[in-house]
XYZ file of C-alpha atoms in Angstrom:
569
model
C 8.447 39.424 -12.962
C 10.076 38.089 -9.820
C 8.540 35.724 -7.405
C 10.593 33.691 -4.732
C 10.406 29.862 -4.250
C 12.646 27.925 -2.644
C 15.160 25.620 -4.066
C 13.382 22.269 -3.777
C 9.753 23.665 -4.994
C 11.532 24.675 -8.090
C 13.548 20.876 -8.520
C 10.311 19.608 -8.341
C 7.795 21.882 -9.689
C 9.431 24.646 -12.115
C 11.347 22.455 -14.823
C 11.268 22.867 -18.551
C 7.856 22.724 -20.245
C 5.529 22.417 -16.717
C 3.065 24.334 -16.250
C 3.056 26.853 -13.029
C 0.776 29.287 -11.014
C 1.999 32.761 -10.558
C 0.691 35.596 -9.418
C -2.793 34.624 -10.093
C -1.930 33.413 -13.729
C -0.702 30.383 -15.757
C 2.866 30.457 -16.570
C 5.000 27.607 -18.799
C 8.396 27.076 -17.812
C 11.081 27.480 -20.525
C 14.047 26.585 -18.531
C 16.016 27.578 -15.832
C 18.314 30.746 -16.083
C 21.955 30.119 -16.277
C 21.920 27.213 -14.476
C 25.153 26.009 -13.059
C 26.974 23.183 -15.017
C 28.638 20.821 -12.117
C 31.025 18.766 -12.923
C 31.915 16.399 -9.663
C 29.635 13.928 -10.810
C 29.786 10.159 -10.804
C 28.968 9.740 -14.472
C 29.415 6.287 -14.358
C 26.806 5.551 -11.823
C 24.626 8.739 -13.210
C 24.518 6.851 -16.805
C 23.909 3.243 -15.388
C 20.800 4.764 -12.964
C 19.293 6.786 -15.706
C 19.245 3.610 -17.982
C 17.585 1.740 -15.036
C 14.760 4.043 -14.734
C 14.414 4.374 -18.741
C 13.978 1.037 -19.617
C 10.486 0.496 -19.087
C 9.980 3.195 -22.195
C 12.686 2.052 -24.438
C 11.076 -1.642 -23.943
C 8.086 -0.627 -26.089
C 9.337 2.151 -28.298
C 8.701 4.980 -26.123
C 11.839 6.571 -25.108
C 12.811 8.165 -28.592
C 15.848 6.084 -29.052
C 17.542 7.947 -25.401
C 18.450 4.879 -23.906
C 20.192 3.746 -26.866
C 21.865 7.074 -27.038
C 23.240 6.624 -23.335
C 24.436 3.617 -24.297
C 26.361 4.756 -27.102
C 28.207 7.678 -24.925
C 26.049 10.510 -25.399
C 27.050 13.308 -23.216
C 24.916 14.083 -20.011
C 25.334 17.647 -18.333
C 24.226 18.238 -14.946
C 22.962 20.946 -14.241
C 22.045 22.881 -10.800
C 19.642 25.751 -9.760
C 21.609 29.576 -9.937
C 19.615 31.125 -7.010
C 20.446 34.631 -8.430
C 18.728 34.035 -12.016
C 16.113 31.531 -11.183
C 13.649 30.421 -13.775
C 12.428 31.717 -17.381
C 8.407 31.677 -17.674
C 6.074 32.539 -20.117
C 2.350 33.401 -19.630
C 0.169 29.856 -21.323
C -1.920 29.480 -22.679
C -2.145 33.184 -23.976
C -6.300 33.523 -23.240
C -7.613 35.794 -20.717
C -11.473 36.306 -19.309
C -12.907 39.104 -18.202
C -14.105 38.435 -14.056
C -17.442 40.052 -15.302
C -19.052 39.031 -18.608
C -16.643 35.711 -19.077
C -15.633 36.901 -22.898
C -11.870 35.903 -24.115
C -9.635 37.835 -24.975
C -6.443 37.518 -26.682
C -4.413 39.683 -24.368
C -4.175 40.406 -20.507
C -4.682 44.331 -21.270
C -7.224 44.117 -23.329
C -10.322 46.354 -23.064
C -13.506 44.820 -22.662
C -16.582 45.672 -24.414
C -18.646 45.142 -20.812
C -16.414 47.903 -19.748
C -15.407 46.126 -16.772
C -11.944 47.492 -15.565
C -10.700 44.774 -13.207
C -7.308 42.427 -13.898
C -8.846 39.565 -16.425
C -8.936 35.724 -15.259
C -6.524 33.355 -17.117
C -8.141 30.089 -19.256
C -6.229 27.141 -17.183
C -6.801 24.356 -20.052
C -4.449 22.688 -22.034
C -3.992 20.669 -24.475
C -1.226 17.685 -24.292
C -0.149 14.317 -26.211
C 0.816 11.327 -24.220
C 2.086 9.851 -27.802
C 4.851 12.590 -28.501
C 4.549 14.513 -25.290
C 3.735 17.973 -26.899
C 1.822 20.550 -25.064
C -0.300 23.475 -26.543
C -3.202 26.069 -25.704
C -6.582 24.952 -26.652
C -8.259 26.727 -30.357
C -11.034 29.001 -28.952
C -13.557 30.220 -31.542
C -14.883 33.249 -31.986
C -18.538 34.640 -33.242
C -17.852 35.087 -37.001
C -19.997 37.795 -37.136
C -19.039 39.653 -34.014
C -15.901 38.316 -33.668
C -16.478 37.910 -30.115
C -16.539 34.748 -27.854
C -17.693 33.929 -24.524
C -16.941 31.078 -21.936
C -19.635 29.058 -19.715
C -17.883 26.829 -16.879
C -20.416 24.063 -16.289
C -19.006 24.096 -12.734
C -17.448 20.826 -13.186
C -13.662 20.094 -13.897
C -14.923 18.537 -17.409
C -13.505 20.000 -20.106
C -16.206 18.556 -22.751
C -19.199 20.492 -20.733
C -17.572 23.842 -20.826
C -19.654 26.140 -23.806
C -17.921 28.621 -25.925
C -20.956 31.312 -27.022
C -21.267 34.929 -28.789
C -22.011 37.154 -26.219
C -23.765 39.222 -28.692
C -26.217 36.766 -30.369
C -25.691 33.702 -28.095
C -24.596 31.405 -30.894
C -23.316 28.565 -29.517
C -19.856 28.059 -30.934
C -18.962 25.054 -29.351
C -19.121 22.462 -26.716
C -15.901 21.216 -25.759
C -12.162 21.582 -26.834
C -13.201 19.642 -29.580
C -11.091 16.478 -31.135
C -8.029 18.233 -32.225
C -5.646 15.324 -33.949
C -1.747 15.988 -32.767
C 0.953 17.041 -35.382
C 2.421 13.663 -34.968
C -0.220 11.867 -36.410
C -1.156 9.339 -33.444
C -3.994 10.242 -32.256
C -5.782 13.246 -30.779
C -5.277 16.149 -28.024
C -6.237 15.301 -24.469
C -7.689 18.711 -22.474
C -7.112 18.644 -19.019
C -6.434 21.729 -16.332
C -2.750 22.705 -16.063
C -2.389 21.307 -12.864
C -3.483 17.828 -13.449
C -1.025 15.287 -12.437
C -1.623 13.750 -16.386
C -0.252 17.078 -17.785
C 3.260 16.299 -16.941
C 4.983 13.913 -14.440
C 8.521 14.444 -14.092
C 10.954 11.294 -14.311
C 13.823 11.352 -11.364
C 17.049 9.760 -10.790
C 18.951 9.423 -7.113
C 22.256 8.519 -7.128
C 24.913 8.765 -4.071
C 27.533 11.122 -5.674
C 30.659 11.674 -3.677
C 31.749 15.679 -2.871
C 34.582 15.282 -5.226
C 35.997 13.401 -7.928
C 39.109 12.511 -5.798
C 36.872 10.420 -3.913
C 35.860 8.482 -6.879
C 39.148 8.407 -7.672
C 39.809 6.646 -4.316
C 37.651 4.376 -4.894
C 39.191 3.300 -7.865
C 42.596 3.805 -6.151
C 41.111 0.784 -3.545
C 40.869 -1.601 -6.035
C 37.436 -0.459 -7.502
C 33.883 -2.190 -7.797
C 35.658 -5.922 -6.796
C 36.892 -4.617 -3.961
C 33.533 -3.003 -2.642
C 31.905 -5.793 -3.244
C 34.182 -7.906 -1.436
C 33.777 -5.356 1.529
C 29.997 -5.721 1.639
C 30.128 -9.072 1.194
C 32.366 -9.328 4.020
C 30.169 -7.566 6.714
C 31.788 -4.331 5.956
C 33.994 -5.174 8.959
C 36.581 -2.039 8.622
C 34.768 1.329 8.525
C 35.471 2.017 5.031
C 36.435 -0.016 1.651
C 39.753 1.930 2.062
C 41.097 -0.109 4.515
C 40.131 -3.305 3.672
C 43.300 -5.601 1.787
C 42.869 -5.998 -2.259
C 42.039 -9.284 -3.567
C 43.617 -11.851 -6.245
C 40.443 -10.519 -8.294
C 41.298 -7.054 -7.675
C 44.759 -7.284 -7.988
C 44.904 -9.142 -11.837
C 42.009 -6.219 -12.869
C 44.482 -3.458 -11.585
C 47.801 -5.461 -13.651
C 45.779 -6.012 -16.487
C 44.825 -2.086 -16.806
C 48.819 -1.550 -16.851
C 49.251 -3.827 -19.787
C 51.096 -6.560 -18.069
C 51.120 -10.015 -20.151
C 49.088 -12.789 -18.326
C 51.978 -14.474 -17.790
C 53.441 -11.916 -15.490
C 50.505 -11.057 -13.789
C 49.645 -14.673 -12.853
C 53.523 -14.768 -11.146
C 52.948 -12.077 -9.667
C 49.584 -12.533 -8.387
C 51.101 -15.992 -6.848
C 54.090 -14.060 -5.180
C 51.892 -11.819 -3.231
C 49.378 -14.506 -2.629
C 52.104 -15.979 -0.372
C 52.501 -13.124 1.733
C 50.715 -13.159 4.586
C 47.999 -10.795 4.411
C 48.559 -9.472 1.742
C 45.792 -10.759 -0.674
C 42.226 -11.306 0.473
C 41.672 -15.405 0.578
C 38.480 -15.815 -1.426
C 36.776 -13.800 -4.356
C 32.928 -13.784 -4.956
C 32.391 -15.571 -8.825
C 28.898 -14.259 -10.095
C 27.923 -14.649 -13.635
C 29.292 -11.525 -15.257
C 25.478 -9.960 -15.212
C 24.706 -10.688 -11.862
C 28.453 -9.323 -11.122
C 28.169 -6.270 -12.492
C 24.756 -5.213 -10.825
C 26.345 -6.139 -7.324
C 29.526 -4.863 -7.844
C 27.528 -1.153 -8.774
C 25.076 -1.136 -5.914
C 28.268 -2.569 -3.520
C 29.709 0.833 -5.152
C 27.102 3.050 -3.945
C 27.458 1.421 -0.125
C 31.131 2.261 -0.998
C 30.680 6.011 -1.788
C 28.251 6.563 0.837
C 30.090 5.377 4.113
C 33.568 6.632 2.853
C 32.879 10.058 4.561
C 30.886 9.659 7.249
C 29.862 6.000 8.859
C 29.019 5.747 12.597
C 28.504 2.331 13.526
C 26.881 1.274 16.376
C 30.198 -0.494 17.356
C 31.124 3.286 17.622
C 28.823 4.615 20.243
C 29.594 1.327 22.020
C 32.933 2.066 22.280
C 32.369 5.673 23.430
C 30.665 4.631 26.378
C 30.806 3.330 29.962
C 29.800 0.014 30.152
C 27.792 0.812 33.207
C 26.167 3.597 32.102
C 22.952 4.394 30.891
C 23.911 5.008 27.042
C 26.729 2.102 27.780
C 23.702 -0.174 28.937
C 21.765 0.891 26.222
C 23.581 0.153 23.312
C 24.918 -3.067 24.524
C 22.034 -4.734 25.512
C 18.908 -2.544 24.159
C 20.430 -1.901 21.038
C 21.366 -5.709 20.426
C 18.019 -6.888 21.630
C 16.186 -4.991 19.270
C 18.351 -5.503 16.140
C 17.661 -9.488 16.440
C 14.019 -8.915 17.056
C 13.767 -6.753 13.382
C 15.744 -9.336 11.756
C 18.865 -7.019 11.349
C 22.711 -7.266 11.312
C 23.374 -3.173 11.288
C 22.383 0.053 11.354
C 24.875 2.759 10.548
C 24.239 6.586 10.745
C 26.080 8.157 8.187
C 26.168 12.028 8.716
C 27.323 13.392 5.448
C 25.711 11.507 2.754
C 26.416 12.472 -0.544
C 23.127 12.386 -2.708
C 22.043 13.804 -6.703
C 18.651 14.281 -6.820
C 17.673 15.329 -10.999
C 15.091 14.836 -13.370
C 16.108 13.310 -16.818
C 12.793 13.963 -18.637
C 9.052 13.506 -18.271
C 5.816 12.107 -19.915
C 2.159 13.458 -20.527
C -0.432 11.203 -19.327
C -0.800 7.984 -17.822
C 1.946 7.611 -15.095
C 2.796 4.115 -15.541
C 5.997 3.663 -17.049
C 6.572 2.908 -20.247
C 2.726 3.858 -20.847
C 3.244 7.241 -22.789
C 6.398 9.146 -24.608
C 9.430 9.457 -22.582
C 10.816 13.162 -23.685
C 14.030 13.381 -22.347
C 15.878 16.511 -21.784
C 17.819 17.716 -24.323
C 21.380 19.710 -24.703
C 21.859 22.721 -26.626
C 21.500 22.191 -30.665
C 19.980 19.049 -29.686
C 23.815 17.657 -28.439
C 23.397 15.357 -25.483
C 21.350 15.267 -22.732
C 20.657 17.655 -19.315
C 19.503 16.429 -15.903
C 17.929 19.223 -13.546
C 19.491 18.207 -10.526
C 19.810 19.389 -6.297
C 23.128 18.105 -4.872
C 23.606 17.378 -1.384
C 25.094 16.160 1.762
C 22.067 15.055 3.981
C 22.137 12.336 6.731
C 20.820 9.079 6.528
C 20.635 5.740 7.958
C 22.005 2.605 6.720
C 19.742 -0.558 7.490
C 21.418 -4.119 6.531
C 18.951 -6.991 7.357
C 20.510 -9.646 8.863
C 22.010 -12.514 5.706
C 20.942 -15.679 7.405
C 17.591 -14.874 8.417
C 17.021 -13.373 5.002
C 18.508 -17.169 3.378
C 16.246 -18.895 5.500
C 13.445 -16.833 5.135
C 13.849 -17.558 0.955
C 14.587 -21.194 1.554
C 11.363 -22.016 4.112
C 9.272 -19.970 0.936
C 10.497 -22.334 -1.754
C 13.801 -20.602 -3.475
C 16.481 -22.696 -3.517
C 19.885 -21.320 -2.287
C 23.455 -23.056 -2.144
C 24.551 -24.145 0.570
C 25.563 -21.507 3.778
C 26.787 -21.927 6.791
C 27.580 -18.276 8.268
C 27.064 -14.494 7.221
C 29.576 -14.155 4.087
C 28.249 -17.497 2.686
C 24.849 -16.525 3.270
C 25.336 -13.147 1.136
C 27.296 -15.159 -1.711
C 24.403 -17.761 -1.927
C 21.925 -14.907 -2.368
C 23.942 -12.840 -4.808
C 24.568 -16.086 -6.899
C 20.655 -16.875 -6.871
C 19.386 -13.506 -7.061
C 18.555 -11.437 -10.353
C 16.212 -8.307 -9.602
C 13.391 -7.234 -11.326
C 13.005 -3.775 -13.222
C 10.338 -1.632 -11.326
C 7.666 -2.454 -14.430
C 8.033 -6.733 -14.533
C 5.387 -8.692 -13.239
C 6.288 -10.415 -9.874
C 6.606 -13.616 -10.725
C 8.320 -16.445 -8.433
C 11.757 -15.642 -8.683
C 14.628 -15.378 -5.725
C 14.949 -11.771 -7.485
C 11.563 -10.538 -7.013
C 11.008 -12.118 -3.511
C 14.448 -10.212 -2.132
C 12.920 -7.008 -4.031
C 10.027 -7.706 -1.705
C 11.500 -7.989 0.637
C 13.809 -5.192 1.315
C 11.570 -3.036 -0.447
C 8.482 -3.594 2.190
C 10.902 -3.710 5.129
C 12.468 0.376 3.516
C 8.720 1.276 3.406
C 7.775 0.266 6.937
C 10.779 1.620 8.339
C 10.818 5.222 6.360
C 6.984 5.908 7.786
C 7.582 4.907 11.520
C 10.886 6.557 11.470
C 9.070 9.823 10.406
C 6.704 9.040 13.418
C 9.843 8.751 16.032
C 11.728 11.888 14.102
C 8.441 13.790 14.079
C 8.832 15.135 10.533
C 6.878 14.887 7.311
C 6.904 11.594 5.880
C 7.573 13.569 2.697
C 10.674 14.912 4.204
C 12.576 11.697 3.945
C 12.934 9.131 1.144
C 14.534 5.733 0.577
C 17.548 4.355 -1.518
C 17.611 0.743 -2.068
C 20.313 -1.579 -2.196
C 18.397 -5.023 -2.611
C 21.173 -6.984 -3.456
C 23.097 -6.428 -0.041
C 19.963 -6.713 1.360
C 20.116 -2.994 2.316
C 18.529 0.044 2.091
C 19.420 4.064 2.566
C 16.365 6.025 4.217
C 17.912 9.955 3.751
C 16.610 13.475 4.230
C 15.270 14.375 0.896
C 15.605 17.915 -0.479
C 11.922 18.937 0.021
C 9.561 19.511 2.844
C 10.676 20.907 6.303
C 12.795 18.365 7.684
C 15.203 19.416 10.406
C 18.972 18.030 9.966
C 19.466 16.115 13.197
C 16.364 14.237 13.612
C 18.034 11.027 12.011
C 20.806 11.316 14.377
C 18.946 11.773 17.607
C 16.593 8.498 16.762
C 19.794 6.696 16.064
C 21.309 8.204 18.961
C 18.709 7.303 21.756
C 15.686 6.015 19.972
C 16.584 3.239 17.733
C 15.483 0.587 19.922
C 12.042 2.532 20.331
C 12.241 2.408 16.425
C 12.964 -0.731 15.561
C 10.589 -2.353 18.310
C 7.805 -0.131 16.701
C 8.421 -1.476 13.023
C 8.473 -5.222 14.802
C 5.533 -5.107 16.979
C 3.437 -2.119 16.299
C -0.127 -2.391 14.357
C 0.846 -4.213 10.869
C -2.893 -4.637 9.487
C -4.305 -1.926 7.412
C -7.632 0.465 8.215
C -8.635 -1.074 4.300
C -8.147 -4.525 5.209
C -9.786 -7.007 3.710
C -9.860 -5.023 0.187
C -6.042 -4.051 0.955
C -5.422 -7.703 1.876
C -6.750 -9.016 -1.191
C -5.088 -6.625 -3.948
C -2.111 -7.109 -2.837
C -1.165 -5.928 1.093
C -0.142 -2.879 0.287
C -1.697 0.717 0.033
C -1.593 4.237 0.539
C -2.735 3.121 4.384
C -0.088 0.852 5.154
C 2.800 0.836 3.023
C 2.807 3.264 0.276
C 4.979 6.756 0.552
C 5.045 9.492 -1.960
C 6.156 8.799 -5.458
C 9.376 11.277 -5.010
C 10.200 8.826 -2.173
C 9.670 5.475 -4.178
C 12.407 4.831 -6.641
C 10.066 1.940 -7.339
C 6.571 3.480 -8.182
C 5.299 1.785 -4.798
C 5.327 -1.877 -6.751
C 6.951 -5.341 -5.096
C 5.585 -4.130 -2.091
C 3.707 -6.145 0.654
C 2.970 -6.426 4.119
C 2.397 -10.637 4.089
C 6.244 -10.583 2.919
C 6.494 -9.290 6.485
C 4.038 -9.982 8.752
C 2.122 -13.127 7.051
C 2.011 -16.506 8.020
C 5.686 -16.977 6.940
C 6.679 -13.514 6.959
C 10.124 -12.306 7.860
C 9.123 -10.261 10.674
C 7.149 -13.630 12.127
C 9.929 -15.519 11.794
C 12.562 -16.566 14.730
């Protein structure tokens, strides 16, 4: 059987044990056909992400000892979509009623005793476990005298009202799927229709990945995750980490990896530190927790602008002062930057993104609610992530480090002491420790920033679908909390248009950011919005393939209430 779908419908809808409509039937996925194994990946940052996301499940015992496997070096293997074999499908569940009389029968081909010739409906039940994540077709009875069956919909969705009956005698066989106990012994079947979004939700990872592993190796080559984080801390002054000098930090880490004695390497260290130039004055000293997270998000900002980052500094310098676009990004441009709080907002053209799925769970979609069930390698070796890589464009947004201290100091989080951009950044780094997406807010500098950021990506990824005029499905965000940054990209789905990012940042941004700023901020479900919380599908929510943070430490009164960010001078 061959039926087309594109690329993206398939990364999100036709991966290994999800149920699909084809051709008027119910199909499972067994996995994709030859898929291509890539190999330019940033394992590194793949690893750390997928352990991010999977934490929730290995917190209570749900993740079938994966994360610990990760952790341990298990192997992951990426794998991509080959166009030219597509996806391997097999008809479930195997029960098929006849249009006419409603009997079941146990094959598609089957003759029916009504004698009705037409192609046969397909039963589109099943039966899943949100404890072990299995999936199987419902146990339909038949007549033991006639060894015949029949099935009455009740015309509701409800699987307990639909009737199983002997068409011959009327017997009723039975009312319901019944309470079928799982083979893992926890607890019994639920029935649902294929479709439902209980059956099976797929669990995604976004990483930026770089075209090549030369440019990771560049990155190392610059001195590494101290060095990018210097960078961002910095201002990201210089248009890429490259060309920024190494550090005293950087510099021992690079001597150390040669197997110099301490000794040397301090001599050394104090040689160059006399050169003019030559060494970065001042290293950032985080506890080596807080450290590392910076250092891997300062990474990603790192990967992402190596290729491609236009500043606005850029189209300023392109430009007549006197002339319209000249005007416009000096004084429009600047004017509405300070208004939304900002310090930056940086196309970048080619950005490098993995989008895969690492697993998924039956049932409730709350993470860490029911069994993670990762994917697996061949022979059970390793692990596979179903994956679409891409250059897309994107936009860069950096709110602005001063406002952002102030903001957390006037709200009660205490902060050392700052007195200009880069001190700003290092107070909030040293104060800040995020959240996973599943802890309870609570009144940490962590969760606040989350808040933050995460409210401010929101906002700006639904009116800059407005100004692009695209699906706010079409675009999704990446967040960088800790640099008090976020990515909003063209995803791989929906109809988006390359180019629409670049024209808004081109000529619209002011529009754009004057919209997020000073356009309606109250919700059509206010108070009831208000009160749970100040954030909904209405006002701030976007589509979980957008969210890498289930749409939670979100709310509008971070931004717009009585001492919210966007009120504030």
């Amino acid at each position: 059987m061959k039926e087309s779908r594109s690329a993206s419908q398939i990364l999100f809808g036709f991966l290994p044990e999800q149920t699909v409509d084809l051709r008027g039937g119910v199909w499972k996925v067994k996995d994709w056909r030859h898929p291509k194994v890539r190999g330019e990946i940033d394992s590194a940052s793949l690893r750390r992400e997928i352990i991010r996301q999977a934490t929730p499940w290995n917190a209570v015992g749900m993740d079938a000892g994966f994360v610990a496997h990760l952790h341990a070096g298990a192997p992951i293997t990426v794998l991509t979509l080959d166009e030219n074999n597509g996806v391997e499908v097999e008809p479930f569940p195997k029960s098929w009623i006849c249009k006419s009389c409603k009997r079941v029968h146990d094959t598609p081909d089957a003759t029916c005793p009504c004698g009705a010739k037409g192609q046969k409906g397909q039963l589109f039940f099943v039966g899943y476990h949100d404890k072990c994540g299995t999936l199987r077709a419902p146990w339909i009875p038949k007549c033991p005298e006639h060894r015949q069956v029949r099935i009455v919909f009740p015309g509701t969705s409800s699987a307990t009202e639909i009737r199983f009956e002997c068409p011959v005698c009327d017997r009723e066989l039975r009312k319901g799927f019944g309470h079928v106990p799982c083979d893992c012994g926890q607890g019994n079947l639920a029935f649902q229709p294929h479709r439902a979004s209980s059956v099976y939700t797929p669990r995604n990872v976004v990483i930026v990945n770089p075209p090549s592993r030369e440019r990771i190796r560049a990155i190392a080559e610059a001195g590494g995750p101290p060095k990018a984080l210097s960078w961002v801390v910095d201002g990201m002054k210089t248009k890429t980490v490259e060309e920024v000098p190494a550090s005293r930090e950087i510099l021992r880490r690079q001597l150390e990896a040669q197997g110099l004695p301490p000794e040397i390497i301090d001599k050394m260290l104090d040689i160059a530190g006399t050169a003019s130039g030559a060494l970065q004055s001042e290293d950032i000293v985080l506890p080596s927790g807080q450290r590392e997270d910076a250092e891997a998000q300062a990474v990603t900002i790192a990967l992402a602008t190596m290729e491609s980052r236009i500043r606005i500094d850029d189209l300023v310098t392109a430009t007549d002062p006197s002339s319209e676009l000249g005007l416009l990004y000096r004084v429009r441009y600047a004017h509405a930057l300070r208004s939304a709080g900002l310090c930056a907002v940086d196309l970048i053209e080619r950005f490098p993104v993995l989008t895969g799925h690492f697993g998924y769970t039956r049932g409730d979609h709350e993470p860490g609610k029911g069994r993670l069930v990762p994917y697996k390698g061949r022979h059970g070796q390793g692990y596979k992530v179903y994956a679409d890589i891409a250059e897309t464009e994107a936009l860069f947004v950096r709110l602005d480090p001063m406002r952002v201290a102030k903001w957390l100091v006037d709200a009660g989080h205490p902060l050392a002491e700052w007195h200009d951009e880069r001190t700003a950044r290092s107070a909030i780094l040293e104060a800040a420790r995020l959240p996973s997406s599943t802890d309870e807010k609570d009144g940490a500098v962590g969760a606040a920033l989350l808040e933050l950021v995460h409210s401010y990506a929101h906002r700006f990824l639904r009116i800059s679908a407005v100004h692009a005029g695209i699906d706010r499905n079409a675009l999704s965000e990446l967040l960088v909390p800790l640099h008090l940054g976020f990515f909003i990209y063209a995803a791989a789905r929906g109809d988006f248009v390359l180019g629409g990012l670049q024209a808004v940042f081109e000529t619209e941004l002011h529009r754009l950011l004057d919209a997020i700023v000073y356009d309606e901020h109250r919700c059509a479900l206010d108070p009831g919005c208000s009160d749970a919380g100040a954030a909904c599908m209405a006002c701030l929510h976007v589509g979980e393939p957008s969210c890498r943070y289930f749409n939670r430490y979100l709310s509008r009164l971070t931004l717009f209430g009585q001492h919210g960010y966007l009120r504030s001078p």
